[in-house]
Short mmCIF file of C-alpha atoms in Angstrom, two decimals:
data_model
loop_
_atom_site.label_atom_id
_atom_site.label_comp_id
_atom_site.label_asym_id
_atom_site.label_seq_id
_atom_site.Cartn_x
_atom_site.Cartn_y
_atom_site.Cartn_z
CA UNK A 1 48.83 -46.14 24.18
CA UNK A 2 48.99 -44.36 27.64
CA UNK A 3 45.80 -42.63 28.59
CA UNK A 4 46.10 -38.55 27.86
CA UNK A 5 45.87 -37.05 31.43
CA UNK A 6 44.24 -33.35 32.10
CA UNK A 7 46.52 -30.51 32.55
CA UNK A 8 47.25 -29.66 35.94
CA UNK A 9 46.45 -33.41 37.23
CA UNK A 10 47.88 -34.03 40.50
CA UNK A 11 50.51 -36.63 39.61
CA UNK A 12 52.88 -33.80 38.77
CA UNK A 13 52.98 -34.58 34.94
CA UNK A 14 53.20 -31.61 32.69
CA UNK A 15 52.10 -31.17 29.26
CA UNK A 16 53.71 -28.41 27.68
CA UNK A 17 54.09 -25.22 29.82
CA UNK A 18 51.12 -26.58 31.87
CA UNK A 19 51.46 -26.66 35.78
CA UNK A 20 49.59 -27.49 38.57
CA UNK A 21 48.39 -23.94 39.44
CA UNK A 22 46.39 -23.75 35.78
CA UNK A 23 43.51 -25.57 36.72
CA UNK A 24 42.14 -23.74 39.72
CA UNK A 25 43.06 -20.38 38.01
CA UNK A 26 40.98 -21.40 34.95
CA UNK A 27 38.02 -22.85 37.07
CA UNK A 28 35.07 -20.38 37.16
CA UNK A 29 33.80 -18.92 40.40
CA UNK A 30 31.62 -21.31 42.45
CA UNK A 31 28.53 -18.73 42.28
CA UNK A 32 24.78 -19.51 41.28
CA UNK A 33 25.41 -17.23 37.99
CA UNK A 34 28.45 -18.92 36.68
CA UNK A 35 27.74 -22.69 37.94
CA UNK A 36 24.30 -22.07 36.36
CA UNK A 37 22.22 -22.73 39.36
CA UNK A 38 20.00 -19.57 39.48
CA UNK A 39 16.33 -19.91 39.77
CA UNK A 40 14.67 -19.91 36.65
CA UNK A 41 10.70 -19.51 36.07
CA UNK A 42 9.30 -22.68 34.38
CA UNK A 43 5.94 -22.29 32.67
CA UNK A 44 3.79 -25.57 33.83
CA UNK A 45 1.03 -25.15 31.37
CA UNK A 46 -2.07 -26.13 33.76
CA UNK A 47 -5.48 -26.43 32.92
CA UNK A 48 -6.79 -22.92 34.47
CA UNK A 49 -3.95 -21.45 32.69
CA UNK A 50 -4.59 -22.80 29.30
CA UNK A 51 -8.23 -21.82 29.45
CA UNK A 52 -7.02 -18.26 30.76
CA UNK A 53 -4.64 -17.76 27.84
CA UNK A 54 -7.22 -18.88 25.07
CA UNK A 55 -10.08 -16.60 26.61
CA UNK A 56 -7.80 -13.51 26.73
CA UNK A 57 -6.94 -14.26 22.97
CA UNK A 58 -10.45 -14.99 22.01
CA UNK A 59 -11.34 -11.70 23.30
CA UNK A 60 -8.64 -9.75 21.80
CA UNK A 61 -8.98 -11.16 18.40
CA UNK A 62 -12.93 -10.99 18.20
CA UNK A 63 -13.12 -7.41 19.63
CA UNK A 64 -10.27 -6.16 17.12
CA UNK A 65 -11.74 -8.16 14.34
CA UNK A 66 -15.17 -6.60 15.16
CA UNK A 67 -14.28 -2.91 15.46
CA UNK A 68 -12.10 -3.54 11.82
CA UNK A 69 -15.08 -4.92 10.37
CA UNK A 70 -17.53 -2.40 11.83
CA UNK A 71 -14.96 0.40 10.64
CA UNK A 72 -14.93 -1.53 6.91
CA UNK A 73 -18.59 -1.20 6.97
CA UNK A 74 -19.02 2.51 7.52
CA UNK A 75 -16.73 3.48 4.87
CA UNK A 76 -19.12 4.79 1.83
CA UNK A 77 -17.35 4.71 -1.70
CA UNK A 78 -18.07 4.46 -5.50
CA UNK A 79 -15.91 2.88 -8.11
CA UNK A 80 -16.76 3.44 -11.87
CA UNK A 81 -14.91 1.32 -14.45
CA UNK A 82 -14.48 3.64 -17.64
CA UNK A 83 -11.89 1.55 -19.71
CA UNK A 84 -14.02 1.50 -22.61
CA UNK A 85 -15.82 5.03 -22.09
CA UNK A 86 -14.17 6.44 -25.64
CA UNK A 87 -15.41 3.17 -27.64
CA UNK A 88 -19.13 2.84 -25.89
CA UNK A 89 -19.87 6.43 -24.71
CA UNK A 90 -22.18 8.36 -27.39
CA UNK A 91 -20.23 11.29 -28.85
CA UNK A 92 -21.66 14.84 -28.06
CA UNK A 93 -22.86 16.82 -25.29
CA UNK A 94 -26.50 16.53 -26.10
CA UNK A 95 -26.38 12.56 -25.96
CA UNK A 96 -25.79 10.25 -22.69
CA UNK A 97 -25.97 6.70 -22.22
CA UNK A 98 -26.36 4.77 -18.99
CA UNK A 99 -23.21 3.12 -17.82
CA UNK A 100 -23.40 -0.94 -17.51
CA UNK A 101 -24.20 -1.49 -13.88
CA UNK A 102 -21.34 -3.97 -13.90
CA UNK A 103 -19.13 -0.96 -14.15
CA UNK A 104 -20.26 0.67 -11.21
CA UNK A 105 -19.60 -0.54 -7.71
CA UNK A 106 -20.63 1.48 -4.54
CA UNK A 107 -21.06 0.86 -0.90
CA UNK A 108 -24.01 3.37 0.77
CA UNK A 109 -26.59 2.82 3.62
CA UNK A 110 -30.06 0.79 2.49
CA UNK A 111 -31.61 3.34 4.23
CA UNK A 112 -30.00 6.36 2.05
CA UNK A 113 -31.08 4.19 -1.03
CA UNK A 114 -34.50 3.62 0.23
CA UNK A 115 -34.86 7.20 0.81
CA UNK A 116 -33.52 8.47 -2.51
CA UNK A 117 -34.40 5.89 -5.20
CA UNK A 118 -33.37 8.67 -7.85
CA UNK A 119 -29.66 8.57 -6.37
CA UNK A 120 -28.91 4.98 -7.44
CA UNK A 121 -25.36 4.85 -8.65
CA UNK A 122 -26.03 1.31 -10.69
CA UNK A 123 -28.93 2.76 -12.33
CA UNK A 124 -28.51 6.48 -12.73
CA UNK A 125 -24.93 6.86 -13.77
CA UNK A 126 -23.96 8.29 -17.20
CA UNK A 127 -21.41 8.89 -19.74
CA UNK A 128 -20.65 10.88 -23.16
CA UNK A 129 -17.47 11.86 -24.89
CA UNK A 130 -16.80 15.31 -26.03
CA UNK A 131 -13.79 16.42 -28.19
CA UNK A 132 -12.43 20.01 -26.89
CA UNK A 133 -9.24 21.68 -26.52
CA UNK A 134 -7.14 20.88 -23.00
CA UNK A 135 -4.24 22.33 -21.31
CA UNK A 136 -2.06 20.01 -19.66
CA UNK A 137 -1.07 21.67 -16.52
CA UNK A 138 2.77 20.60 -16.13
CA UNK A 139 3.57 21.32 -20.00
CA UNK A 140 1.51 24.35 -20.58
CA UNK A 141 0.35 22.58 -24.12
CA UNK A 142 -3.07 23.33 -25.44
CA UNK A 143 -4.26 20.48 -27.55
CA UNK A 144 -7.58 18.55 -28.68
CA UNK A 145 -8.31 15.47 -26.71
CA UNK A 146 -11.28 13.56 -26.04
CA UNK A 147 -12.80 13.78 -22.83
CA UNK A 148 -14.98 11.04 -20.87
CA UNK A 149 -17.82 13.00 -18.95
CA UNK A 150 -18.78 10.88 -16.12
CA UNK A 151 -22.21 11.71 -14.32
CA UNK A 152 -23.07 9.83 -11.00
CA UNK A 153 -25.26 10.41 -7.97
CA UNK A 154 -24.32 10.63 -4.47
CA UNK A 155 -27.18 9.23 -2.20
CA UNK A 156 -26.01 10.53 1.21
CA UNK A 157 -23.12 13.01 2.27
CA UNK A 158 -19.43 11.83 2.39
CA UNK A 159 -18.24 13.13 5.57
CA UNK A 160 -14.44 14.67 5.34
CA UNK A 161 -11.82 13.34 4.58
CA UNK A 162 -12.79 12.53 1.32
CA UNK A 163 -10.19 10.76 -1.01
CA UNK A 164 -9.96 10.41 -5.10
CA UNK A 165 -8.15 7.56 -6.58
CA UNK A 166 -7.47 5.94 -9.96
CA UNK A 167 -7.75 2.31 -9.75
CA UNK A 168 -5.67 0.16 -12.21
CA UNK A 169 -5.58 -3.95 -12.65
CA UNK A 170 -3.47 -6.04 -14.38
CA UNK A 171 -0.38 -3.89 -14.23
CA UNK A 172 2.37 -5.05 -13.40
CA UNK A 173 4.90 -2.29 -11.59
CA UNK A 174 6.41 -5.15 -9.20
CA UNK A 175 8.69 -6.43 -12.41
CA UNK A 176 12.14 -6.61 -11.09
CA UNK A 177 13.58 -4.94 -14.62
CA UNK A 178 10.80 -2.50 -14.45
CA UNK A 179 11.58 -1.71 -10.49
CA UNK A 180 15.40 -0.68 -11.29
CA UNK A 181 14.34 1.14 -14.51
CA UNK A 182 14.99 5.04 -13.58
CA UNK A 183 18.06 7.08 -12.38
CA UNK A 184 17.95 8.50 -8.81
CA UNK A 185 20.31 11.21 -9.71
CA UNK A 186 19.04 12.40 -12.62
CA UNK A 187 15.54 12.50 -10.48
CA UNK A 188 17.31 14.75 -8.37
CA UNK A 189 17.91 17.13 -10.85
CA UNK A 190 21.47 16.30 -11.81
CA UNK A 191 22.51 16.49 -15.84
CA UNK A 192 23.78 12.93 -15.98
CA UNK A 193 25.85 12.58 -18.75
CA UNK A 194 24.83 11.08 -22.19
CA UNK A 195 27.60 8.34 -21.15
CA UNK A 196 26.24 7.05 -17.95
CA UNK A 197 22.53 7.10 -19.01
CA UNK A 198 23.51 4.98 -22.37
CA UNK A 199 23.12 1.26 -21.54
CA UNK A 200 22.05 1.91 -17.87
CA UNK A 201 19.12 0.77 -15.97
CA UNK A 202 17.15 2.82 -18.13
CA UNK A 203 17.58 1.00 -21.08
CA UNK A 204 15.75 0.60 -23.39
CA UNK A 205 14.26 4.32 -23.07
CA UNK A 206 17.53 5.80 -21.99
CA UNK A 207 18.01 7.86 -25.42
CA UNK A 208 15.79 9.41 -27.75
CA UNK A 209 14.44 6.21 -30.00
CA UNK A 210 14.51 8.47 -33.06
CA UNK A 211 18.26 8.35 -33.30
CA UNK A 212 19.24 11.95 -31.99
CA UNK A 213 21.27 10.90 -29.46
CA UNK A 214 19.44 13.05 -26.84
CA UNK A 215 19.09 11.87 -23.39
CA UNK A 216 15.24 10.70 -22.41
CA UNK A 217 14.45 12.94 -19.19
CA UNK A 218 13.13 11.46 -17.07
CA UNK A 219 14.36 8.06 -18.76
CA UNK A 220 13.15 4.81 -17.91
CA UNK A 221 10.08 2.63 -18.14
CA UNK A 222 8.67 3.78 -14.57
CA UNK A 223 8.37 7.15 -15.89
CA UNK A 224 7.68 6.37 -19.57
CA UNK A 225 4.64 4.17 -18.55
CA UNK A 226 3.22 6.94 -15.65
CA UNK A 227 -0.58 7.23 -15.66
CA UNK A 228 -1.19 10.26 -17.63
CA UNK A 229 -5.46 10.44 -17.64
CA UNK A 230 -6.13 13.73 -15.82
CA UNK A 231 -9.36 14.37 -13.86
CA UNK A 232 -11.58 17.46 -12.94
CA UNK A 233 -12.53 18.41 -9.50
CA UNK A 234 -16.34 16.93 -9.18
CA UNK A 235 -18.90 19.15 -10.11
CA UNK A 236 -22.20 19.58 -8.09
CA UNK A 237 -24.79 19.63 -11.35
CA UNK A 238 -27.82 20.74 -8.50
CA UNK A 239 -25.56 23.75 -6.65
CA UNK A 240 -23.53 24.74 -9.87
CA UNK A 241 -20.39 24.53 -7.60
CA UNK A 242 -17.14 22.49 -7.95
CA UNK A 243 -16.37 20.35 -4.98
CA UNK A 244 -12.61 21.44 -4.35
CA UNK A 245 -10.15 18.71 -3.92
CA UNK A 246 -6.37 19.06 -3.54
CA UNK A 247 -3.79 17.35 -5.80
CA UNK A 248 -0.58 18.96 -4.43
CA UNK A 249 2.32 17.66 -2.88
CA UNK A 250 2.25 17.07 0.53
CA UNK A 251 -1.93 16.63 0.14
CA UNK A 252 -1.84 13.54 -2.09
CA UNK A 253 1.67 12.49 -1.34
CA UNK A 254 4.07 12.14 1.37
CA UNK A 255 5.81 15.37 2.12
CA UNK A 256 9.34 13.70 2.34
CA UNK A 257 9.02 12.24 -1.15
CA UNK A 258 9.89 16.11 -2.80
CA UNK A 259 13.42 15.41 -1.15
CA UNK A 260 14.07 12.68 -4.05
CA UNK A 261 13.50 15.27 -6.51
CA UNK A 262 14.85 18.39 -7.95
CA UNK A 263 14.97 20.98 -10.78
CA UNK A 264 16.65 19.57 -13.60
CA UNK A 265 19.99 20.99 -14.68
CA UNK A 266 19.84 19.74 -18.28
CA UNK A 267 19.65 22.34 -21.18
CA UNK A 268 16.36 21.93 -23.26
CA UNK A 269 18.42 21.22 -26.15
CA UNK A 270 20.17 18.14 -24.32
CA UNK A 271 17.05 16.11 -23.46
CA UNK A 272 13.54 14.56 -24.94
CA UNK A 273 10.37 13.62 -23.07
CA UNK A 274 9.77 9.96 -22.57
CA UNK A 275 7.65 8.52 -25.96
CA UNK A 276 4.48 8.01 -24.17
CA UNK A 277 4.50 11.74 -22.80
CA UNK A 278 4.02 12.84 -26.34
CA UNK A 279 0.49 14.08 -25.83
CA UNK A 280 1.75 16.59 -23.10
CA UNK A 281 4.88 17.41 -25.10
CA UNK A 282 4.11 16.96 -28.73
CA UNK A 283 7.29 18.66 -30.06
CA UNK A 284 9.37 17.82 -27.33
CA UNK A 285 11.05 20.27 -24.96
CA UNK A 286 10.55 23.37 -26.51
CA UNK A 287 11.00 27.48 -25.49
CA UNK A 288 7.43 27.43 -25.50
CA UNK A 289 6.90 24.74 -23.09
CA UNK A 290 7.67 24.16 -19.27
CA UNK A 291 9.83 21.28 -18.21
CA UNK A 292 8.53 18.89 -16.11
CA UNK A 293 9.11 20.47 -12.43
CA UNK A 294 9.57 16.72 -10.58
CA UNK A 295 9.81 18.10 -7.25
CA UNK A 296 6.34 19.67 -6.99
CA UNK A 297 4.50 17.05 -9.71
CA UNK A 298 2.64 14.84 -6.85
CA UNK A 299 1.02 12.55 -9.22
CA UNK A 300 4.47 11.83 -10.74
CA UNK A 301 6.00 11.15 -7.37
CA UNK A 302 2.81 8.52 -6.33
CA UNK A 303 3.85 7.12 -9.54
CA UNK A 304 7.20 6.43 -9.08
CA UNK A 305 6.06 4.81 -5.55
CA UNK A 306 5.81 1.44 -7.02
CA UNK A 307 3.10 -0.79 -6.17
CA UNK A 308 3.80 -4.73 -4.85
CA UNK A 309 0.73 -6.04 -6.41
CA UNK A 310 -0.85 -5.54 -10.21
CA UNK A 311 -4.45 -4.40 -8.88
CA UNK A 312 -3.68 -0.88 -6.77
CA UNK A 313 -5.07 2.32 -6.21
CA UNK A 314 -3.23 5.88 -6.68
CA UNK A 315 -4.50 8.85 -4.84
CA UNK A 316 -4.97 12.00 -7.40
CA UNK A 317 -7.17 14.46 -5.27
CA UNK A 318 -8.21 14.68 -1.67
CA UNK A 319 -10.45 16.72 0.71
CA UNK A 320 -9.40 16.35 4.23
CA UNK A 321 -11.86 19.27 5.55
CA UNK A 322 -15.24 19.61 3.26
CA UNK A 323 -18.00 17.03 3.53
CA UNK A 324 -19.10 15.88 0.01
CA UNK A 325 -22.88 16.80 -0.27
CA UNK A 326 -25.71 14.21 -1.33
CA UNK A 327 -26.52 15.08 -5.07
CA UNK A 328 -25.78 14.40 -8.58
CA UNK A 329 -21.82 15.11 -9.62
CA UNK A 330 -20.13 15.55 -12.93
CA UNK A 331 -16.21 14.48 -13.44
CA UNK A 332 -14.58 15.12 -16.86
CA UNK A 333 -11.63 12.40 -17.68
CA UNK A 334 -9.02 13.37 -20.00
CA UNK A 335 -8.74 9.91 -21.61
CA UNK A 336 -4.83 9.34 -22.39
CA UNK A 337 -3.90 6.23 -20.96
CA UNK A 338 -4.91 2.97 -23.10
CA UNK A 339 -5.02 -0.35 -20.70
CA UNK A 340 -7.07 -2.39 -23.29
CA UNK A 341 -3.03 -3.09 -25.02
CA UNK A 342 -2.42 -5.22 -21.60
CA UNK A 343 -5.89 -6.26 -20.95
CA UNK A 344 -6.16 -3.86 -18.33
CA UNK A 345 -8.87 -1.63 -16.78
CA UNK A 346 -9.39 1.53 -14.86
CA UNK A 347 -11.86 3.00 -12.81
CA UNK A 348 -12.40 6.24 -10.43
CA UNK A 349 -12.81 5.73 -6.59
CA UNK A 350 -14.47 8.36 -4.28
CA UNK A 351 -14.42 7.14 -0.78
CA UNK A 352 -14.31 8.34 2.87
CA UNK A 353 -11.90 7.04 4.88
CA UNK A 354 -11.62 5.86 8.49
CA UNK A 355 -8.38 5.22 10.94
CA UNK A 356 -7.96 2.13 8.99
CA UNK A 357 -7.86 3.96 5.86
CA UNK A 358 -10.40 3.06 2.87
CA UNK A 359 -13.00 0.01 2.61
CA UNK A 360 -11.15 -3.26 3.38
CA UNK A 361 -13.41 -5.92 5.29
CA UNK A 362 -10.38 -8.66 4.94
CA UNK A 363 -8.18 -7.32 8.21
CA UNK A 364 -11.29 -7.75 10.30
CA UNK A 365 -12.54 -11.07 8.90
CA UNK A 366 -9.28 -12.74 9.57
CA UNK A 367 -9.13 -11.46 12.99
CA UNK A 368 -12.30 -12.92 13.51
CA UNK A 369 -11.49 -16.33 12.37
CA UNK A 370 -8.34 -16.24 14.26
CA UNK A 371 -10.44 -15.53 17.42
CA UNK A 372 -13.30 -18.07 16.72
CA UNK A 373 -10.26 -20.59 16.27
CA UNK A 374 -9.29 -19.57 19.98
CA UNK A 375 -12.89 -19.73 21.17
CA UNK A 376 -13.29 -23.10 20.27
CA UNK A 377 -10.11 -24.65 21.78
CA UNK A 378 -11.43 -22.51 25.02
CA UNK A 379 -14.40 -24.31 25.12
CA UNK A 380 -12.85 -27.50 24.05
CA UNK A 381 -10.13 -27.42 27.05
CA UNK A 382 -13.31 -26.34 29.33
CA UNK A 383 -14.90 -29.57 28.44
CA UNK A 384 -11.79 -31.45 28.64
CA UNK A 385 -10.63 -30.42 31.84
CA UNK A 386 -13.42 -29.43 34.06
CA UNK A 387 -16.25 -31.42 32.41
CA UNK A 388 -15.09 -34.48 31.15
CA UNK A 389 -13.46 -35.65 33.84
CA UNK A 390 -9.44 -36.24 33.00
CA UNK A 391 -6.85 -38.12 35.28
CA UNK A 392 -5.39 -35.96 37.85
CA UNK A 393 -2.49 -33.71 37.20
CA UNK A 394 0.52 -34.43 38.99
CA UNK A 395 2.01 -32.26 41.82
CA UNK A 396 4.53 -29.92 40.29
CA UNK A 397 6.43 -29.36 43.43
CA UNK A 398 7.96 -32.90 42.50
CA UNK A 399 9.38 -31.33 39.47
CA UNK A 400 13.31 -31.92 39.09
CA UNK A 401 13.56 -27.78 39.14
CA UNK A 402 11.79 -27.51 41.79
CA UNK A 403 14.06 -29.68 44.18
CA UNK A 404 17.12 -28.61 45.46
CA UNK A 405 20.38 -29.23 43.98
CA UNK A 406 23.00 -31.59 45.28
CA UNK A 407 25.50 -28.24 45.79
CA UNK A 408 22.64 -26.66 47.87
CA UNK A 409 21.75 -29.93 49.89
CA UNK A 410 25.33 -30.40 50.90
CA UNK A 411 25.74 -26.65 51.99
CA UNK A 412 22.95 -27.06 54.38
#
């Protein structure tokens, strides 16, 4: 077989419609850019450069890590686990019992605890249970409920802003079917028809489980499982005043979340509340109750912002302007949410906030570990290059990319 010739060869042969002028016409211009002869920076890792890089990295990571750790240790907070309050706390207003020390966690300065030993949260926190009528804010229904009353001391002033969270553990909001169990148009206020809701991602909480055929509003497992314990403002027992904390939209939830919700256009006769909302709407959506105002219900909006891990906090109240004075406080909790059915726990958390948020020492520790590794490598390279006298480094001027190319040599 004869060898195949290139197009536009000098022997005058033709391949198809090719001609002798094809090759010059298709050839890229003989420029440094088109012929890839432009000079490029080639990093040569000399000992001084390596040591300089690790010195800078170590300084950055150690400095930032120390700052984050300092911020974490300036946070003052108290957390009280009240999972077993209804079971273990004494009944009646006249009796109180100490909360088990393992249920109380706090971070206050040692000087404040030493100056006020009678304000040690682990030793002085108490609880008891009362039963009285409670009016649910979002339905207007009044009903008798069990109230867990928690008394606790604050040994030092908490500077503003002060945030009030509830904490749940072992609750998996990140399950695939759980995440999809809602209807976005229904939350926006549209009266989504029964045919659309039936068998949708809201299933099994799409239609009334009692068989009336009415649509559940809001449908889905997410809304049905909403955390429905309610909390009073912290009450200062010494000054007999409430420490006012806001629970309004925009204060405890993102302002933009309101755009995802709207006033429903459903008729009361066409919808029923989720089964777990029975405490607030025991007889359903009647003319004597209010329909849930999802657009302004910040607690509901925060609940619908699903957590990525099974242990999470949700913000319920906040005070951005006034410090919380040292003293004895009391919080009343309408205990509706049962966490024992799934082996979970629930807690209240009062905390100050820094530029990096609430107390979390792990970001600072991670930065310190990385900075320590850079510092160790930096010291090793200093010893290796300058103390232990390694072989002499070659002259980088002899590297190929530092030599003139053949084309450049020919043109000179």
